[in-house]
XYZ file of C-alpha atoms in Angstrom:
675
model
C -39.042 39.161 -29.513
C -35.273 39.521 -29.333
C -35.461 39.281 -25.541
C -37.547 36.073 -25.847
C -35.078 34.512 -28.286
C -32.117 35.402 -26.078
C -33.903 34.009 -23.029
C -34.842 30.817 -24.871
C -31.243 30.395 -26.064
C -29.969 30.887 -22.510
C -32.388 28.308 -21.110
C -31.570 25.775 -23.816
C -27.836 26.326 -23.304
C -28.230 25.978 -19.526
C -30.277 22.788 -19.813
C -27.798 21.355 -22.320
C -24.856 22.223 -20.068
C -26.558 20.778 -16.982
C -27.404 17.608 -18.894
C -23.731 17.070 -19.549
C -22.851 17.218 -15.847
C -23.673 13.913 -14.192
C -24.696 13.825 -10.557
C -23.064 10.408 -10.279
C -19.348 9.709 -10.373
C -17.916 9.135 -13.842
C -14.660 7.373 -14.640
C -12.911 10.597 -15.646
C -13.715 11.988 -12.181
C -10.836 9.830 -10.933
C -8.481 12.387 -12.467
C -10.059 15.061 -10.240
C -9.734 13.161 -6.972
C -7.093 14.379 -4.516
C -5.849 13.089 -1.206
C -3.591 14.121 1.664
C -0.589 12.031 2.735
C 2.488 12.129 5.003
C 1.358 14.846 7.454
C 4.384 16.132 9.407
C 3.661 18.238 12.472
C 6.283 20.747 13.603
C 8.230 19.979 16.800
C 6.296 22.631 18.732
C 2.945 21.430 17.355
C 2.028 24.787 15.823
C 2.101 23.882 12.108
C 1.658 20.903 9.832
C 3.232 20.300 6.442
C 1.435 17.736 4.331
C 1.568 16.286 0.838
C -1.366 17.158 -1.391
C -1.666 14.544 -4.151
C -3.399 15.247 -7.445
C -3.517 13.964 -11.027
C -2.968 15.401 -14.479
C -5.428 14.107 -17.053
C -3.266 15.328 -19.939
C -0.064 13.551 -18.931
C -1.666 10.653 -16.996
C 0.555 11.307 -13.996
C 0.169 11.247 -10.229
C 1.611 14.542 -8.907
C 2.059 16.181 -5.510
C 2.895 19.480 -3.814
C 3.613 20.464 -0.214
C 1.108 22.517 1.774
C 1.346 24.056 5.236
C -1.394 24.889 7.730
C -1.589 26.064 11.317
C -2.686 23.533 13.919
C -6.001 25.377 14.315
C -6.658 25.078 10.568
C -5.878 28.672 9.658
C -3.553 29.896 6.906
C -3.747 26.770 4.773
C -1.534 27.469 1.768
C 0.936 25.839 -0.637
C 4.636 25.649 0.094
C 5.406 24.354 -3.407
C 3.502 24.469 -6.673
C 3.807 22.985 -10.127
C 3.130 19.814 -12.076
C 5.826 17.698 -10.487
C 6.292 15.544 -7.382
C 7.182 17.237 -4.076
C 6.991 14.891 -1.104
C 8.693 13.490 2.023
C 8.831 16.693 4.141
C 10.809 16.377 7.394
C 11.234 19.114 10.023
C 14.565 19.915 11.612
C 14.594 19.536 15.395
C 14.530 23.317 15.897
C 11.584 23.707 13.505
C 13.408 26.288 11.377
C 14.051 24.161 8.293
C 12.658 21.225 6.377
C 14.059 18.819 3.847
C 11.939 17.298 1.099
C 12.279 15.420 -2.170
C 11.283 16.800 -5.546
C 11.755 16.353 -9.268
C 10.998 20.028 -9.909
C 14.265 20.541 -11.828
C 14.790 18.608 -15.070
C 12.480 15.853 -13.799
C 15.388 14.558 -11.692
C 14.650 13.520 -8.122
C 16.759 15.476 -5.623
C 16.843 16.228 -1.924
C 16.040 19.873 -1.098
C 16.218 22.092 1.959
C 13.808 24.942 2.716
C 14.293 27.678 5.338
C 10.894 28.253 6.906
C 11.355 31.963 7.649
C 12.097 32.955 4.044
C 10.804 29.881 2.163
C 14.073 29.834 0.229
C 14.782 26.475 -1.378
C 18.086 24.903 -2.363
C 18.990 21.453 -3.712
C 21.271 19.399 -1.471
C 21.975 16.507 -3.823
C 22.636 16.005 -7.500
C 23.431 12.315 -7.310
C 22.585 9.749 -10.023
C 20.224 8.033 -7.597
C 17.835 9.816 -5.232
C 18.222 9.514 -1.432
C 15.836 7.120 0.305
C 14.956 7.468 3.995
C 16.417 10.667 5.536
C 16.902 11.792 9.155
C 18.251 14.949 10.809
C 21.132 14.900 13.282
C 20.097 16.244 16.682
C 22.160 19.411 16.201
C 20.457 19.931 12.799
C 23.809 20.200 11.012
C 23.801 16.906 9.124
C 21.503 14.473 7.368
C 21.807 10.709 7.197
C 20.113 8.767 4.452
C 20.067 5.615 2.383
C 20.916 5.647 -1.304
C 21.326 2.950 -3.923
C 24.925 2.368 -4.980
C 25.357 0.420 -8.219
C 27.883 -2.388 -8.338
C 29.656 -3.623 -11.424
C 27.918 -6.623 -12.918
C 30.247 -9.500 -13.725
C 29.243 -11.772 -16.570
C 30.613 -15.254 -17.030
C 30.029 -14.896 -20.731
C 32.820 -13.178 -22.643
C 31.795 -12.207 -26.159
C 34.488 -11.972 -28.845
C 35.343 -8.592 -30.299
C 32.915 -7.747 -33.087
C 34.278 -6.447 -36.401
C 34.364 -2.697 -36.817
C 30.996 -1.459 -38.053
C 29.218 -4.743 -37.293
C 25.735 -4.521 -35.802
C 25.301 -7.305 -33.282
C 22.500 -7.834 -30.830
C 22.778 -6.548 -27.280
C 25.030 -8.949 -25.291
C 23.222 -11.665 -23.328
C 22.157 -10.917 -19.771
C 23.869 -13.153 -17.229
C 21.888 -13.857 -14.023
C 23.083 -15.903 -11.041
C 20.954 -14.574 -8.154
C 17.800 -16.090 -6.679
C 16.018 -12.734 -6.517
C 16.725 -11.062 -9.825
C 13.598 -8.981 -10.413
C 11.049 -7.071 -8.404
C 7.537 -5.883 -9.078
C 7.553 -2.218 -9.979
C 11.328 -2.398 -10.459
C 11.750 -4.827 -13.312
C 15.036 -6.703 -13.584
C 17.151 -5.586 -10.652
C 20.339 -3.647 -11.167
C 23.377 -4.896 -9.323
C 23.920 -2.866 -6.151
C 22.605 -2.121 -2.668
C 21.190 0.637 -0.497
C 24.093 2.101 1.505
C 24.262 4.709 4.284
C 25.415 8.280 3.695
C 25.743 11.531 5.629
C 25.618 15.057 4.217
C 26.032 18.536 5.666
C 23.013 20.804 5.267
C 25.422 23.209 3.608
C 25.484 20.772 0.688
C 28.506 19.235 -0.957
C 29.331 15.622 -1.649
C 27.565 12.925 0.414
C 29.906 10.754 2.463
C 29.356 7.036 1.951
C 29.596 5.180 5.252
C 28.887 1.560 4.317
C 29.812 -0.736 1.475
C 28.758 -4.234 2.570
C 26.878 -6.086 -0.206
C 23.551 -5.859 1.630
C 20.679 -3.383 1.742
C 20.763 -1.010 4.718
C 17.580 0.309 6.308
C 16.553 3.820 7.347
C 19.162 5.403 9.684
C 18.480 7.353 12.893
C 21.014 9.387 14.881
C 22.236 8.817 18.414
C 21.629 11.669 20.827
C 25.311 12.724 20.707
C 25.329 12.552 16.871
C 28.248 10.107 16.963
C 26.392 6.980 15.839
C 23.647 5.793 13.521
C 21.151 3.020 14.203
C 19.624 1.041 11.344
C 18.237 -2.363 10.434
C 19.646 -4.760 7.859
C 19.764 -8.410 6.888
C 23.494 -9.232 6.782
C 22.885 -12.960 6.603
C 25.060 -14.504 3.849
C 21.960 -16.484 2.899
C 19.854 -13.310 2.780
C 18.029 -14.314 -0.390
C 16.929 -17.569 1.269
C 16.111 -15.972 4.648
C 14.379 -12.737 3.599
C 12.825 -12.074 7.022
C 15.896 -12.258 9.273
C 17.078 -8.679 9.920
C 18.765 -7.147 12.976
C 19.239 -3.688 14.492
C 22.804 -2.336 14.173
C 24.803 0.618 15.465
C 27.334 2.340 13.195
C 30.087 4.376 14.917
C 30.728 7.425 12.716
C 34.328 7.884 13.885
C 35.493 4.345 13.184
C 32.773 3.061 10.818
C 32.496 0.038 13.132
C 29.157 -1.764 12.849
C 27.840 -3.555 15.964
C 24.745 -5.805 16.052
C 22.273 -4.947 18.825
C 19.834 -7.817 18.224
C 20.591 -11.425 17.346
C 17.383 -13.449 17.371
C 16.035 -15.273 14.313
C 13.344 -13.105 12.832
C 12.808 -9.573 11.577
C 13.958 -6.641 13.758
C 13.189 -3.336 12.076
C 12.373 0.362 12.373
C 14.536 1.564 15.299
C 13.282 4.720 17.068
C 15.389 6.558 19.654
C 13.872 7.582 23.007
C 13.798 11.303 23.948
C 16.670 10.890 26.445
C 18.708 8.889 23.938
C 19.074 5.876 26.233
C 16.614 3.409 24.664
C 15.577 2.178 21.252
C 12.091 1.008 20.335
C 11.763 -1.342 17.372
C 9.336 -3.755 15.768
C 9.815 -7.444 15.030
C 8.862 -10.984 15.951
C 10.275 -14.449 16.548
C 10.014 -16.045 13.138
C 7.827 -19.146 13.254
C 7.395 -19.411 9.466
C 3.700 -18.578 9.742
C 1.914 -16.981 6.830
C 0.794 -14.113 9.047
C 3.172 -12.859 11.727
C 2.282 -9.561 13.353
C 4.917 -6.927 14.022
C 5.327 -6.579 17.795
C 6.878 -3.698 19.739
C 10.113 -4.000 21.711
C 12.297 -1.634 23.728
C 16.002 -2.123 24.536
C 18.955 -0.087 25.751
C 21.037 1.553 23.051
C 23.793 -1.011 23.611
C 21.339 -3.842 22.856
C 20.855 -5.014 26.451
C 17.619 -5.490 28.358
C 15.358 -6.087 25.352
C 11.716 -6.183 26.427
C 8.536 -7.088 24.546
C 5.867 -4.440 25.248
C 2.971 -5.554 23.046
C 2.798 -9.233 23.984
C -0.763 -8.874 25.299
C -1.924 -6.697 22.397
C -3.239 -8.867 19.565
C -2.779 -6.400 16.705
C 0.123 -5.507 14.406
C 2.255 -2.477 15.353
C 3.383 0.184 12.854
C 4.645 3.791 12.677
C 6.128 3.999 16.182
C 6.844 7.354 17.914
C 8.076 7.949 21.443
C 5.959 10.113 23.723
C 7.869 13.235 24.738
C 8.093 12.119 28.383
C 9.762 8.827 27.384
C 7.258 6.844 29.447
C 5.386 5.359 26.526
C 5.063 5.194 22.756
C 2.462 6.037 20.144
C 1.797 3.680 17.259
C -0.618 2.884 14.457
C -2.695 -0.269 14.176
C -5.652 -1.732 12.315
C -8.597 -3.040 14.292
C -11.622 -4.611 12.591
C -11.216 -2.530 9.456
C -10.478 0.726 11.277
C -7.030 2.314 11.563
C -6.244 3.840 14.960
C -3.514 5.582 16.921
C -2.653 3.836 20.166
C -0.469 4.611 23.165
C 1.404 1.908 25.026
C 3.149 2.334 28.358
C 6.486 0.704 29.142
C 4.596 -1.961 31.079
C 2.354 -2.780 28.107
C -0.895 -0.944 28.846
C -2.606 0.186 25.620
C -5.087 3.023 25.178
C -6.641 4.391 21.987
C -5.822 7.993 21.078
C -7.645 8.483 17.762
C -9.736 6.489 15.304
C -10.864 6.843 11.706
C -7.447 7.142 10.077
C -7.234 6.086 6.465
C -7.847 7.124 2.897
C -4.401 6.549 1.373
C -5.605 3.731 -0.895
C -7.611 5.562 -3.530
C -8.425 2.609 -5.757
C -9.665 -0.110 -3.402
C -10.763 0.224 0.256
C -7.560 -0.955 1.931
C -6.615 0.234 5.409
C -3.750 2.681 4.823
C -2.969 5.793 6.875
C -0.242 7.880 8.480
C 0.348 10.199 11.439
C 3.051 12.198 13.208
C 3.292 13.631 16.733
C 4.862 16.787 18.184
C 6.855 17.270 21.363
C 3.716 18.541 23.132
C 1.719 15.441 22.109
C -0.319 16.954 19.323
C -1.071 14.710 16.360
C -1.388 15.258 12.623
C -3.078 12.412 10.790
C -4.737 11.333 7.565
C -8.471 11.113 8.188
C -10.461 8.787 5.956
C -14.065 7.708 5.619
C -16.265 5.874 3.146
C -17.303 9.246 1.704
C -13.909 10.792 0.966
C -10.225 9.896 0.486
C -7.735 11.049 3.107
C -7.905 14.601 4.420
C -5.724 16.247 7.035
C -6.873 16.140 10.647
C -5.358 16.958 14.022
C -5.917 15.330 17.374
C -5.118 15.905 21.036
C -6.722 15.122 24.374
C -9.797 17.101 23.333
C -10.493 14.944 20.298
C -10.022 14.947 16.527
C -10.636 17.866 14.153
C -10.710 17.704 10.364
C -8.784 20.560 8.718
C -9.022 19.982 4.964
C -11.751 19.087 2.473
C -9.701 18.622 -0.671
C -12.459 16.886 -2.662
C -15.424 19.084 -1.780
C -15.182 20.771 -5.186
C -15.963 17.368 -6.749
C -18.090 15.572 -4.183
C -20.348 18.553 -3.404
C -22.287 17.908 -6.635
C -21.847 14.135 -6.865
C -24.039 11.465 -5.298
C -21.975 8.697 -3.740
C -23.010 5.194 -2.872
C -23.973 4.679 0.759
C -21.732 2.302 2.712
C -23.191 0.096 5.460
C -21.182 -2.179 7.754
C -22.440 -5.755 8.025
C -21.437 -8.825 10.054
C -22.468 -12.419 9.402
C -21.577 -15.971 10.420
C -19.540 -18.207 8.157
C -21.322 -21.373 7.093
C -18.121 -23.314 7.794
C -17.605 -22.665 11.507
C -19.961 -19.796 12.441
C -17.114 -17.312 12.863
C -18.137 -13.692 12.683
C -17.076 -12.076 9.390
C -17.084 -8.331 8.734
C -18.001 -6.667 5.477
C -19.441 -3.529 3.928
C -22.404 -3.130 1.564
C -22.317 -0.251 -0.906
C -25.627 0.682 -2.518
C -26.019 2.793 -5.672
C -26.758 6.533 -5.465
C -30.504 7.246 -5.159
C -30.937 3.692 -3.870
C -34.499 2.367 -3.605
C -34.725 -0.644 -1.259
C -37.848 -1.966 -3.008
C -36.002 -2.374 -6.308
C -33.785 -5.259 -7.379
C -30.163 -4.450 -8.209
C -27.345 -6.414 -9.822
C -24.663 -7.386 -7.314
C -20.853 -7.490 -7.249
C -18.726 -9.355 -4.711
C -15.314 -7.582 -4.649
C -12.488 -9.441 -2.886
C -9.275 -8.005 -1.423
C -5.742 -9.193 -2.113
C -2.895 -10.018 0.184
C -4.242 -12.320 1.365
C -2.903 -10.901 4.663
C -4.409 -7.417 4.366
C -7.706 -5.810 5.303
C -10.427 -3.674 3.821
C -12.108 -1.057 5.964
C -14.496 1.852 6.378
C -12.623 3.984 3.850
C -13.214 5.509 0.451
C -12.691 3.498 -2.739
C -12.923 4.998 -6.219
C -13.286 1.522 -7.692
C -16.137 0.444 -5.424
C -17.920 3.787 -5.846
C -17.635 3.470 -9.628
C -19.388 0.105 -9.490
C -22.127 1.607 -7.325
C -22.497 4.577 -9.696
C -23.033 2.063 -12.507
C -26.037 0.688 -10.608
C -24.538 -2.276 -8.754
C -24.844 -3.219 -5.094
C -21.326 -4.098 -3.952
C -20.106 -6.241 -1.059
C -16.498 -6.082 0.091
C -15.357 -8.053 3.101
C -12.576 -9.385 5.308
C -12.737 -13.197 5.214
C -10.492 -15.366 7.370
C -6.833 -14.591 6.834
C -7.493 -10.863 6.841
C -5.466 -8.681 9.161
C -6.887 -6.400 11.892
C -8.599 -9.258 13.763
C -5.610 -10.768 15.535
C -3.059 -13.502 14.987
C -5.375 -16.488 15.258
C -7.877 -15.167 12.687
C -5.088 -14.231 10.278
C -3.500 -17.668 10.472
C -6.715 -19.584 9.863
C -5.482 -19.796 6.262
C -1.898 -20.790 7.146
C -0.951 -23.493 4.612
C -4.687 -23.642 3.830
C -5.376 -20.910 1.282
C -7.670 -20.751 -0.534
C -10.156 -22.932 1.279
C -12.725 -21.914 3.866
C -12.419 -18.218 3.068
C -14.688 -19.308 0.207
C -17.368 -20.244 2.764
C -16.939 -16.894 4.508
C -17.533 -15.013 1.259
C -20.471 -17.101 0.055
C -22.131 -16.638 3.439
C -21.678 -12.901 2.997
C -23.347 -13.014 -0.413
C -26.275 -14.880 1.155
C -26.507 -12.312 3.964
C -26.830 -9.451 1.476
C -29.373 -11.336 -0.635
C -31.542 -11.753 2.475
C -31.950 -7.982 2.583
C -34.259 -8.303 -0.425
C -32.834 -5.793 -2.895
C -30.410 -8.004 -4.847
C -31.321 -9.482 -8.225
C -30.183 -13.074 -7.737
C -30.098 -13.578 -11.507
C -27.382 -10.942 -11.742
C -24.606 -11.891 -9.333
C -21.011 -11.022 -10.302
C -17.629 -11.524 -8.667
C -14.199 -9.923 -8.993
C -11.008 -9.397 -7.030
C -7.347 -8.628 -7.529
C -4.165 -10.458 -6.492
C -5.253 -12.640 -3.558
C -8.770 -11.596 -4.538
C -8.013 -12.853 -8.033
C -7.006 -16.197 -6.548
C -10.308 -16.410 -4.704
C -12.340 -15.280 -7.724
C -10.780 -18.034 -9.845
C -11.362 -20.478 -6.976
C -15.006 -19.406 -6.675
C -15.895 -19.986 -10.335
C -14.380 -23.461 -9.997
C -16.578 -24.201 -6.977
C -19.950 -22.657 -7.970
C -21.882 -21.474 -11.026
C -24.045 -18.980 -9.137
C -22.288 -15.941 -10.662
C -23.227 -14.662 -14.122
C -19.677 -13.511 -14.874
C -16.329 -13.031 -13.179
C -13.270 -10.815 -13.590
C -10.118 -12.450 -12.243
C -7.536 -9.676 -11.781
C -3.781 -10.350 -11.431
C -4.288 -13.842 -9.942
C -2.252 -16.870 -8.977
C -3.649 -19.856 -10.861
C -0.898 -22.418 -10.411
C 1.062 -22.195 -7.149
C 3.991 -24.155 -8.552
C 4.598 -21.779 -11.443
C 3.936 -18.787 -9.160
C 6.547 -19.755 -6.573
C 9.128 -20.368 -9.282
C 8.335 -17.233 -11.286
C 7.261 -14.483 -8.862
C 9.625 -11.892 -7.405
C 10.122 -13.375 -3.924
C 10.354 -17.163 -4.260
C 12.171 -17.851 -0.971
C 9.430 -16.161 1.012
C 6.439 -17.594 -0.820
C 7.423 -21.244 -0.657
C 8.794 -21.102 2.888
C 5.969 -19.184 4.559
C 2.928 -20.063 2.441
C 3.634 -23.763 1.858
C 6.501 -24.932 4.029
C 7.895 -27.139 1.278
C 9.195 -26.634 -2.227
C 6.814 -27.515 -5.082
C 8.562 -30.803 -5.941
C 8.574 -31.817 -2.275
C 4.778 -31.547 -1.979
C 3.254 -31.290 -5.475
C -0.117 -32.557 -4.281
C -0.656 -29.636 -1.885
C 0.472 -27.105 -4.469
C -1.989 -28.367 -7.070
C -4.808 -28.977 -4.599
C -4.708 -25.300 -3.597
C -4.393 -24.047 -7.174
C -7.526 -22.715 -8.920
C -6.235 -24.506 -12.019
C -7.213 -27.792 -10.366
C -10.905 -26.811 -10.628
C -10.837 -25.383 -14.160
C -12.781 -28.374 -15.463
C -15.739 -27.274 -13.335
C -15.874 -23.688 -14.612
C -18.879 -22.567 -16.670
C -18.901 -18.895 -15.638
C -17.833 -16.400 -18.340
C -14.479 -15.215 -17.018
C -12.220 -12.303 -17.876
C -8.534 -12.244 -16.880
C -6.953 -8.820 -16.224
C -3.267 -8.237 -15.360
C -0.448 -5.760 -15.925
C 2.021 -6.903 -18.551
C 4.968 -6.072 -16.280
C 3.557 -7.669 -13.142
C 6.311 -9.639 -11.395
C 4.329 -10.305 -8.206
C 1.571 -12.366 -9.805
C 3.046 -12.591 -13.298
C 0.798 -12.342 -16.331
C 1.815 -15.905 -17.193
C -0.617 -16.955 -14.442
C -3.473 -15.211 -16.240
C -2.345 -16.635 -19.561
C -2.468 -20.162 -18.158
C -6.009 -19.782 -16.872
C -7.185 -18.044 -20.053
C -5.858 -20.893 -22.195
C -7.268 -23.544 -19.866
C -10.712 -21.912 -19.978
C -10.585 -21.719 -23.774
C -9.609 -25.387 -23.982
C -12.592 -26.199 -21.747
C -14.935 -24.218 -24.018
C -15.666 -21.568 -21.405
C -16.335 -18.023 -22.605
C -13.169 -16.151 -21.643
C -11.359 -12.911 -22.392
C -8.011 -11.459 -21.386
C -7.192 -7.798 -20.725
C -3.505 -6.839 -20.592
C -2.549 -3.475 -19.078
C 0.562 -2.277 -20.962
C 3.493 -1.028 -18.896
C 1.789 -1.894 -15.608
C 3.151 -3.869 -12.694
C 1.131 -5.351 -9.852
C -0.049 -1.913 -8.722
C -2.342 -1.265 -11.658
C -3.643 1.986 -10.130
C -0.156 3.534 -10.174
C -1.245 5.472 -13.247
C -4.697 7.096 -13.230
C -5.675 5.816 -16.679
C -4.787 2.256 -15.625
C -7.294 2.455 -12.772
C -9.870 3.808 -15.207
C -9.048 0.990 -17.633
C -9.460 -1.644 -14.947
C -12.853 -0.345 -13.833
C -14.056 0.094 -17.420
C -13.014 -3.480 -18.227
C -14.831 -4.949 -15.238
C -18.026 -3.015 -15.935
C -17.937 -3.838 -19.649
C -17.691 -7.576 -18.901
C -20.425 -7.529 -16.289
C -22.745 -5.336 -18.382
C -22.204 -7.710 -21.328
C -23.479 -10.638 -19.263
C -26.139 -8.881 -17.241
C -29.656 -10.232 -17.625
C -31.778 -7.173 -18.424
C -35.095 -9.038 -18.175
């Protein structure tokens, strides 16, 4: 009898415990999701150091440690541990040391050095501000880096001396700059990023520059006597934000010499293996909304500049020279897939690896990274629709996945299946790419509620990568469509600029055609259609509910509602008016209002929720407040969700991502027809 009772208790306890473990993803599972970033392969290609990113549910923080693994996948182990942020590992040229950044001591961000034979670690800096981009000199004796240097703020307003013991308010803030705040930064402190050098033996960093402009990431000349960097030294920098040049700084004389002079952005210099050429990215500025970064090569004195990628209709990023100096490796997005390419000095492009991605945990944006060794081995972030980024390696033999950092979670969770789909736009029959995500345990003979989820940008792209947000919607029983309508990147210059001075407009037709294409598959409940999107996707969601009543409910996240107020209130006004409209709001008020979702608010009948971070300076919450009030005045059912302490990147804190998803699902579930 005792044995029976014990057995019964065990079975009941086991069943109860199993019942509490869902086979579908739950919102708190977001805190258990990890991903790999910034893989740095050693110069000889034998080892890879990577950043392993994780979350702490108790402190609501994104954290990271450094791990190291052999190229063949063996001996995968941590280099650093602890609930702090260790990141930005960079090998010395001889492969015997690394530098990295960490806030392991007193929660203060410092630059550290680690000797790889002993794993000893020492801080190199103790400066008020943390170093930015860092590079090793070729003799491995010095580091060059950027660092913010505050400048004294001068106020025109001189307050009289207050009486002793008087308690006055904080003095008024005096602002006289066009760009005075930035999303994720708040109100900008007076100062600029300057260039510094520092011995690896430590000591005091030597400040090299002091011009009142921001200086870009420095790289060393082969003889260690000069630094190359990009900067916008235009006196009208605030009004010409995309006009940077490549410069050389002589370390003996501190003389700065421009190497490029054309109007347009010239950025990201990379020195050739023999030290005689510089590769860089840029373009001739034509004030288009979408201008792809192209690849150039010039001599180190600035002569003989040559465009290499003129026949390659994709944007260039993350450039590395091949060890033989006869070509370069780079990263690019192509139809929703991130790839590594190789380009010869005469412009011939071949694909080295595909399937990179996984760095955007929240939504399925194309985001990836890679590095290359002297013997042409690659370390890369590998992404797919079924997992965030893991570490992989690649060479002439192919690509091999080395890590499975989420198998502990995903091994007992059912994910939504992701299917690629193409359709023709009803406007001009252009081919549009998208992805359908079906709920776990999907039954094609059933009818499911449907969500259209729209990306931001608008000049960005979704892809065949994992998304916690999309998977959460699928786990809640929704079929989800995400897509790349016209204006999206990764399809070339012409496709991207179909919305130049014409956004939003026919991207609406692209998306509605996609909804129709999914409905034709027969498993969507047409009485339960929902729509949401963030940033540029918020613009389109607000536009959609002003154009059609086919959706049961909508969540408009961090939108632009009124282009006039946006241009005058967002954090980059010179860029937005000049590139997205061509004229200032008072010079062309009709176009500004015609393209504003606010102009269609009188048509809206769809129950609409607004959701934005309270400290968003990219698409300020005042935009959401305007639309919320307008909807209320029109008698439309509306709600507003404000994310405290959040900027434009709502997912920067794990609980904010959870809050966003929970808000969307609550609104849609509230309006779902259960009949």
